[in-house]
mmCIF file of C-alpha atoms and ligand atoms in Angstrom:
data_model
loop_
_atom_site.group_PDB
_atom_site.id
_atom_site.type_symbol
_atom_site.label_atom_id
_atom_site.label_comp_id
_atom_site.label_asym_id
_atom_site.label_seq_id
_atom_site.Cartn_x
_atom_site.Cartn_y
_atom_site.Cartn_z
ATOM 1 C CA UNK S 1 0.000 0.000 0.000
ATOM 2 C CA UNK S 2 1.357 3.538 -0.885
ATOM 3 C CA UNK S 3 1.774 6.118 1.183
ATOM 4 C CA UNK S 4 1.233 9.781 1.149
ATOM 5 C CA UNK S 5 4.321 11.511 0.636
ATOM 6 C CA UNK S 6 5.895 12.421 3.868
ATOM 7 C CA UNK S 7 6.594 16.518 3.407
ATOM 8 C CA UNK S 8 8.498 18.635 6.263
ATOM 9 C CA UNK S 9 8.594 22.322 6.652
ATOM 10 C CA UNK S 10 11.939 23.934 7.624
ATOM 11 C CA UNK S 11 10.739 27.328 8.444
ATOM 12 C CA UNK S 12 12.945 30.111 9.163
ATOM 13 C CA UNK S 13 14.601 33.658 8.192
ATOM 14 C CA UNK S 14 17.404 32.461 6.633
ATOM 15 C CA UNK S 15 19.231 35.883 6.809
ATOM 16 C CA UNK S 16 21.448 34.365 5.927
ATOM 17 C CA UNK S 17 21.798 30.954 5.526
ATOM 18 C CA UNK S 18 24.571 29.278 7.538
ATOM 19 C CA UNK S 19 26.154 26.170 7.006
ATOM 20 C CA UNK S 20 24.132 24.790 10.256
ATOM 21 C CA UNK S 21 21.007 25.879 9.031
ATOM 22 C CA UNK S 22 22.732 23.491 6.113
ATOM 23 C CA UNK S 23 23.221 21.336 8.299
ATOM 24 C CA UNK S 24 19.743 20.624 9.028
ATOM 25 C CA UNK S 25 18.464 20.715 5.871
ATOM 26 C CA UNK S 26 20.607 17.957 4.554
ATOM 27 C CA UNK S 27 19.899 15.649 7.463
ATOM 28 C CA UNK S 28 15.969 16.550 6.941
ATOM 29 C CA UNK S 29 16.188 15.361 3.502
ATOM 30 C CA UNK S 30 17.320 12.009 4.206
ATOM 31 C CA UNK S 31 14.476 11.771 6.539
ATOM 32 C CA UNK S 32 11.656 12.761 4.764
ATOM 33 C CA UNK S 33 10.555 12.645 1.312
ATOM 34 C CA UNK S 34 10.498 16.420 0.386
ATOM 35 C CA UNK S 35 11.664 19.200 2.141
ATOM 36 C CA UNK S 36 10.302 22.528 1.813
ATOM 37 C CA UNK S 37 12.812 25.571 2.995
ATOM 38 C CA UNK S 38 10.475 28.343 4.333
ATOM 39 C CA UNK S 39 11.445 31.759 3.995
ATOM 40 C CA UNK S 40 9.616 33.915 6.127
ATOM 41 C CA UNK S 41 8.705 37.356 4.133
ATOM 42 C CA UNK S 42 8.319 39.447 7.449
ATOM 43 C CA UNK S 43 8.447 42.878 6.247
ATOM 44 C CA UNK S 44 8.212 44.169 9.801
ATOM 45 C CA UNK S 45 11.943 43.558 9.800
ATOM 46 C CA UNK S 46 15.030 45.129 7.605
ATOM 47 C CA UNK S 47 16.941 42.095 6.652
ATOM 48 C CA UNK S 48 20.213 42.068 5.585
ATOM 49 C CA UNK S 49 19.128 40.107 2.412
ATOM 50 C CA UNK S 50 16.444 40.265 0.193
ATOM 51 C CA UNK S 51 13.866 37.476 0.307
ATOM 52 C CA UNK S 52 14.924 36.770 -3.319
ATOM 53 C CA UNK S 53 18.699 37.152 -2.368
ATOM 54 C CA UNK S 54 17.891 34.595 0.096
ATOM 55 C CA UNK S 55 15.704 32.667 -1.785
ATOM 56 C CA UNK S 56 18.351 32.586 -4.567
ATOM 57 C CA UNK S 57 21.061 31.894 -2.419
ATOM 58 C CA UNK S 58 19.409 28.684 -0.705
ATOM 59 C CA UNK S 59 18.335 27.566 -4.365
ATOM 60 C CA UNK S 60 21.953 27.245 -5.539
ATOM 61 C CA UNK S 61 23.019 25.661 -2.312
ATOM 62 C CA UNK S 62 20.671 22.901 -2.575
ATOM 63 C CA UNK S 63 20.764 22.721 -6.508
ATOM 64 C CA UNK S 64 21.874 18.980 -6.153
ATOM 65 C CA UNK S 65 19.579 17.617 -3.847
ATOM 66 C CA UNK S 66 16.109 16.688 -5.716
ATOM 67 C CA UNK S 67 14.249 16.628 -2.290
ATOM 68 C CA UNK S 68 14.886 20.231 -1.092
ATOM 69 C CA UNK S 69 12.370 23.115 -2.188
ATOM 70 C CA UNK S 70 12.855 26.697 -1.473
ATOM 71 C CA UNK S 71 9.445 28.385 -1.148
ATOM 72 C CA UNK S 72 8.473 32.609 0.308
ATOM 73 C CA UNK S 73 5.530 32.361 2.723
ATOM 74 C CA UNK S 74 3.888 35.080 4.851
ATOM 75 C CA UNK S 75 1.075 35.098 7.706
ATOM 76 C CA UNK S 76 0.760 31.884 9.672
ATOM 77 C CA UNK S 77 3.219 29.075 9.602
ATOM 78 C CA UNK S 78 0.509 26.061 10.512
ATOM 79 C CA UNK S 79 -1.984 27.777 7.218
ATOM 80 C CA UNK S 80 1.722 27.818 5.100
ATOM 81 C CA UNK S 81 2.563 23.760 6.533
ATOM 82 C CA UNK S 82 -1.529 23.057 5.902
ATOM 83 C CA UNK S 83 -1.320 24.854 2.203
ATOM 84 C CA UNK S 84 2.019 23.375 0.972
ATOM 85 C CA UNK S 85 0.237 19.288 2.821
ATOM 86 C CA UNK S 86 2.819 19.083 5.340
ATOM 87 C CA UNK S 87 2.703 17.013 8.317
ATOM 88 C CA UNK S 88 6.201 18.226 10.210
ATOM 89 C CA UNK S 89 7.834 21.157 10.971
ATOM 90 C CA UNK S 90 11.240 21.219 11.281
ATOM 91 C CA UNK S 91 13.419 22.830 13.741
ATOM 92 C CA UNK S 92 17.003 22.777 14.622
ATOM 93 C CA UNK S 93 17.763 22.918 18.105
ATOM 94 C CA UNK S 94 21.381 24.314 19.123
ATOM 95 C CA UNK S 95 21.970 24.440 23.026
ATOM 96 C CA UNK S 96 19.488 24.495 25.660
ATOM 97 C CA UNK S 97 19.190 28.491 25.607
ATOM 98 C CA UNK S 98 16.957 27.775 22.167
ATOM 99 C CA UNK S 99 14.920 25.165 24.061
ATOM 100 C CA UNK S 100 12.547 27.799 25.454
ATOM 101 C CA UNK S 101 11.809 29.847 22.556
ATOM 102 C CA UNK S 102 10.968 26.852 20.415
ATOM 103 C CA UNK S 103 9.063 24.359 22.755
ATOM 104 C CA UNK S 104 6.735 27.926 23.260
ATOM 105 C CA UNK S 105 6.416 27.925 19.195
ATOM 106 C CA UNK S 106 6.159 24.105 18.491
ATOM 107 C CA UNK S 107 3.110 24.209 21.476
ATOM 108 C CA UNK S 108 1.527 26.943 20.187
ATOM 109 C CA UNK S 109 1.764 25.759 16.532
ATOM 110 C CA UNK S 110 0.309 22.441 17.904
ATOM 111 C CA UNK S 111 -2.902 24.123 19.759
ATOM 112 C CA UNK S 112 -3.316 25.974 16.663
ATOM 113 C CA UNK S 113 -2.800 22.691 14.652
ATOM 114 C CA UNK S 114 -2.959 19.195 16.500
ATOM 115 C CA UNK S 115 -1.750 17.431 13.409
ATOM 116 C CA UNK S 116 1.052 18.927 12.070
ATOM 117 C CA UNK S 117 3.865 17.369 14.344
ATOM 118 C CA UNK S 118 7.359 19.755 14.769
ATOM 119 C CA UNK S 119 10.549 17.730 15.071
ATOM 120 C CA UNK S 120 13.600 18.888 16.601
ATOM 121 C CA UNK S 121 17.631 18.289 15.033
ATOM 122 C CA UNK S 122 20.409 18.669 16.559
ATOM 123 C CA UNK S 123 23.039 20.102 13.803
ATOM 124 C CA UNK S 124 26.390 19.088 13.929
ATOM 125 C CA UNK S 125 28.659 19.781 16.791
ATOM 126 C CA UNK S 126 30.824 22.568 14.903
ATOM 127 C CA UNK S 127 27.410 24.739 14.278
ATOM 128 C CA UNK S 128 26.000 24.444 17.762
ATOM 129 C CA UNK S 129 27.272 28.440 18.021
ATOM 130 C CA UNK S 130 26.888 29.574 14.895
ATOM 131 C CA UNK S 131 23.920 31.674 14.077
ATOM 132 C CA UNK S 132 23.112 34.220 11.120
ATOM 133 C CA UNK S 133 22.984 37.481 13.734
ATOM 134 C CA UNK S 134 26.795 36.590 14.831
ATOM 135 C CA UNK S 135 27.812 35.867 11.301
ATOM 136 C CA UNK S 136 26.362 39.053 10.204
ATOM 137 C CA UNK S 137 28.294 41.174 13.328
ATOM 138 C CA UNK S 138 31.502 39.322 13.128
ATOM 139 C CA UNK S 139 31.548 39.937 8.801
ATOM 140 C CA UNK S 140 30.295 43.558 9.043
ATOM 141 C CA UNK S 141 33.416 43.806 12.069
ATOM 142 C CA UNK S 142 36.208 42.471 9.715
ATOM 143 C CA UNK S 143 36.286 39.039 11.443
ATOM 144 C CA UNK S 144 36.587 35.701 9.332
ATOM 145 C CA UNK S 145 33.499 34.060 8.755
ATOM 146 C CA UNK S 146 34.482 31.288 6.434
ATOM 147 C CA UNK S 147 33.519 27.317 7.243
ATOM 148 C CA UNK S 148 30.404 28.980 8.981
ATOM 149 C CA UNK S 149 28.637 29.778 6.313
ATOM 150 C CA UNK S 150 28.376 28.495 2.353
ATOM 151 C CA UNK S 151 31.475 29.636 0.167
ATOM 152 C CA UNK S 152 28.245 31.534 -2.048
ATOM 153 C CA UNK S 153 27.092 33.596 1.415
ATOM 154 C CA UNK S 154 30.643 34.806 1.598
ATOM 155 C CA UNK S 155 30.953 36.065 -1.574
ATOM 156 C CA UNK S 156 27.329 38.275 -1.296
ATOM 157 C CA UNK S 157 28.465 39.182 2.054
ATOM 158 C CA UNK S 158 31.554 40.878 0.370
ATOM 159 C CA UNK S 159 29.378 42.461 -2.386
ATOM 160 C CA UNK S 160 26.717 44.149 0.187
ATOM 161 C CA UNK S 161 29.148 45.132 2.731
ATOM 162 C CA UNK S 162 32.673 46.189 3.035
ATOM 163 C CA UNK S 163 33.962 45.255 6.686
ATOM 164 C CA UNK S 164 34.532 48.294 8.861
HETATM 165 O O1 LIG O 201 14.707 31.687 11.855
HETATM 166 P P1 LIG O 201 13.702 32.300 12.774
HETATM 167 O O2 LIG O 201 13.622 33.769 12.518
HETATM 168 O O3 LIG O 201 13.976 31.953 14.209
HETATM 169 O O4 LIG O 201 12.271 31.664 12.389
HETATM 170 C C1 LIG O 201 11.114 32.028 13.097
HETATM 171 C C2 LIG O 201 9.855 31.537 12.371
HETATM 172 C C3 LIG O 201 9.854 32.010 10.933
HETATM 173 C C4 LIG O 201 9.829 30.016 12.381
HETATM 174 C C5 LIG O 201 8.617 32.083 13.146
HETATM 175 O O5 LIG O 201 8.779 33.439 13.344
HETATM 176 C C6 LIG O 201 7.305 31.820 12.423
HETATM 177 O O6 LIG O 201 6.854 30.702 12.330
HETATM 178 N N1 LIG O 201 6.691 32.903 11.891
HETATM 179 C C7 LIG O 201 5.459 32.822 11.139
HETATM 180 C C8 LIG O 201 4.291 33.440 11.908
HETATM 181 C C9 LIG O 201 3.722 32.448 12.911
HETATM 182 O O7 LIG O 201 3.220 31.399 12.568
HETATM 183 N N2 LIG O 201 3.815 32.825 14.195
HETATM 184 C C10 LIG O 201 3.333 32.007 15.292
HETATM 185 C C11 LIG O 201 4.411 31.058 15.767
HETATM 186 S S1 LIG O 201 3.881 30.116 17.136
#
């Protein structure tokens, strides 16, 4: 008997992508059958990146891997999961100072939506401290930012802005 395809959500900003937000999505894609990278289009907030920078950027990362979708949502994430037929939402979990944050978001996103489950992964040891905020500070402060985020993020992050 065939099943439904099994389709996760890996929501996020994304600005920008780091190699543990790689991290995830690689290991998500082995898991389930399609993986859909959610970009959040918040426009109460002045990203570094574009949503289509971002979108662009994740789309050449992942060129390779069949499984991994890049997609812009706005509004709620449980409509975007119910839309798109999803049945997981993916987060990655880094140390325990995430832990509160996201057990408040997956229990709210399961009140608002008992049957979309959210699954926590652990990324790889080397990008337990590596988020896109200290990327961002340590680039714009002339520090070195390579093996923490893809070799394409780099290269953007030299176009848009020169290191102080
Ligand atoms: O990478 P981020 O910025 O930590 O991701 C946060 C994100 C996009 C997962 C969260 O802000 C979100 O789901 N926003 C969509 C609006 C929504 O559903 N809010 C209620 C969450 S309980």
């Amino acid at each position: 008997m065939s099943r439904p395809p099994r389709i996760a959500i890996y929501p996020g900003s994304f600005d920008p992508l780091t190699n543990g937000h790689v991290d995830i999505i690689t290991r998500g894609a082995r898991l389930f059958d399609q993986i859909v990278v959610g970009l959040l289009n918040n426009p109460e907030k002045a990203p570094l990146f574009s949503v289509e920078e971002r979108e662009g950027i994740i789309r050449e990362v992942f060129a390779d891997l069949g499984n991994v979708e890049v997609d812009v949502f706005h509004g709620l994430l449980v409509d975007y999961a119910r839309r798109r037929r999803a049945s997981v939402i993916v987060r990655g979990l880094r140390a325990i100072s995430d832990f509160e944050y996201e057990m408040q978001m997956a229990l709210m996103n399961r009140r608002l939506s008992p049957d979309i489950e959210t699954v926590f992964m652990m990324p790889a040891e080397t990008y337990t401290y590596v988020s896109s905020r200290l990327v961002k500070e340590i680039f714009s402060l002339g520090g070195d930012v390579s093996g923490l985020v893809p070799a394409v993020v780099e290269s953007r992050l030299r176009q848009k802005c020169t290191p102080r």
